[in-house]
Amino acid sequence: MVKGTVTGAATDAEVIGIQLAQDLRQQGATEILEQIFQEVQR
């Protein structure tokens, strides 16, 4: 299981999301994130 938390201003949502994705990838979530991104791009 991978887990992450990042907080910040709503105006920085994209930057916060990127930071969270990087943190999760460091925990081994690359495959999970790739599947999520494929679903979002459809």
Short mmCIF file of C-alpha atoms in Angstrom, two decimals:
data_model
loop_
_atom_site.label_atom_id
_atom_site.label_comp_id
_atom_site.label_asym_id
_atom_site.label_seq_id
_atom_site.Cartn_x
_atom_site.Cartn_y
_atom_site.Cartn_z
CA MET A 1 0.00 0.00 0.00
CA VAL A 2 1.18 3.50 -0.77
CA LYS A 3 -0.06 6.61 0.96
CA GLY A 4 0.69 10.29 0.76
CA THR A 5 -0.48 13.66 1.95
CA VAL A 6 0.38 17.08 0.61
CA THR A 7 -1.26 20.31 1.71
CA GLY A 8 -1.29 23.80 0.31
CA ALA A 9 -3.38 26.54 -1.18
CA ALA A 10 -6.15 25.64 -3.63
CA THR A 11 -4.56 28.01 -6.12
CA ASP A 12 -1.52 25.70 -6.16
CA ALA A 13 -3.55 22.53 -6.83
CA GLU A 14 -1.53 21.47 -9.89
CA VAL A 15 1.81 21.87 -8.12
CA ILE A 16 0.47 20.03 -5.07
CA GLY A 17 -0.82 17.18 -7.24
CA ILE A 18 2.53 16.84 -8.99
CA GLN A 19 4.34 16.75 -5.66
CA LEU A 20 1.99 14.07 -4.35
CA ALA A 21 2.47 11.98 -7.50
CA GLN A 22 6.25 12.22 -7.11
CA ASP A 23 6.04 11.19 -3.46
CA LEU A 24 3.84 8.21 -4.33
CA ARG A 25 6.17 7.14 -7.13
CA GLN A 26 9.06 7.10 -4.67
CA GLN A 27 6.98 4.62 -2.67
CA GLY A 28 6.52 2.39 -5.72
CA ALA A 29 3.19 3.62 -7.08
CA THR A 30 4.32 4.17 -10.67
CA GLU A 31 2.14 1.39 -12.12
CA ILE A 32 -0.93 2.57 -10.20
CA LEU A 33 -0.42 6.19 -11.29
CA GLU A 34 0.04 5.17 -14.93
CA GLN A 35 -3.30 3.36 -14.84
CA ILE A 36 -4.99 6.40 -13.29
CA PHE A 37 -3.54 8.75 -15.92
CA GLN A 38 -4.70 6.42 -18.73
CA GLU A 39 -8.23 6.49 -17.33
CA VAL A 40 -8.23 10.29 -16.99
CA GLN A 41 -7.02 10.81 -20.56
CA ARG A 42 -9.88 8.78 -22.07
#
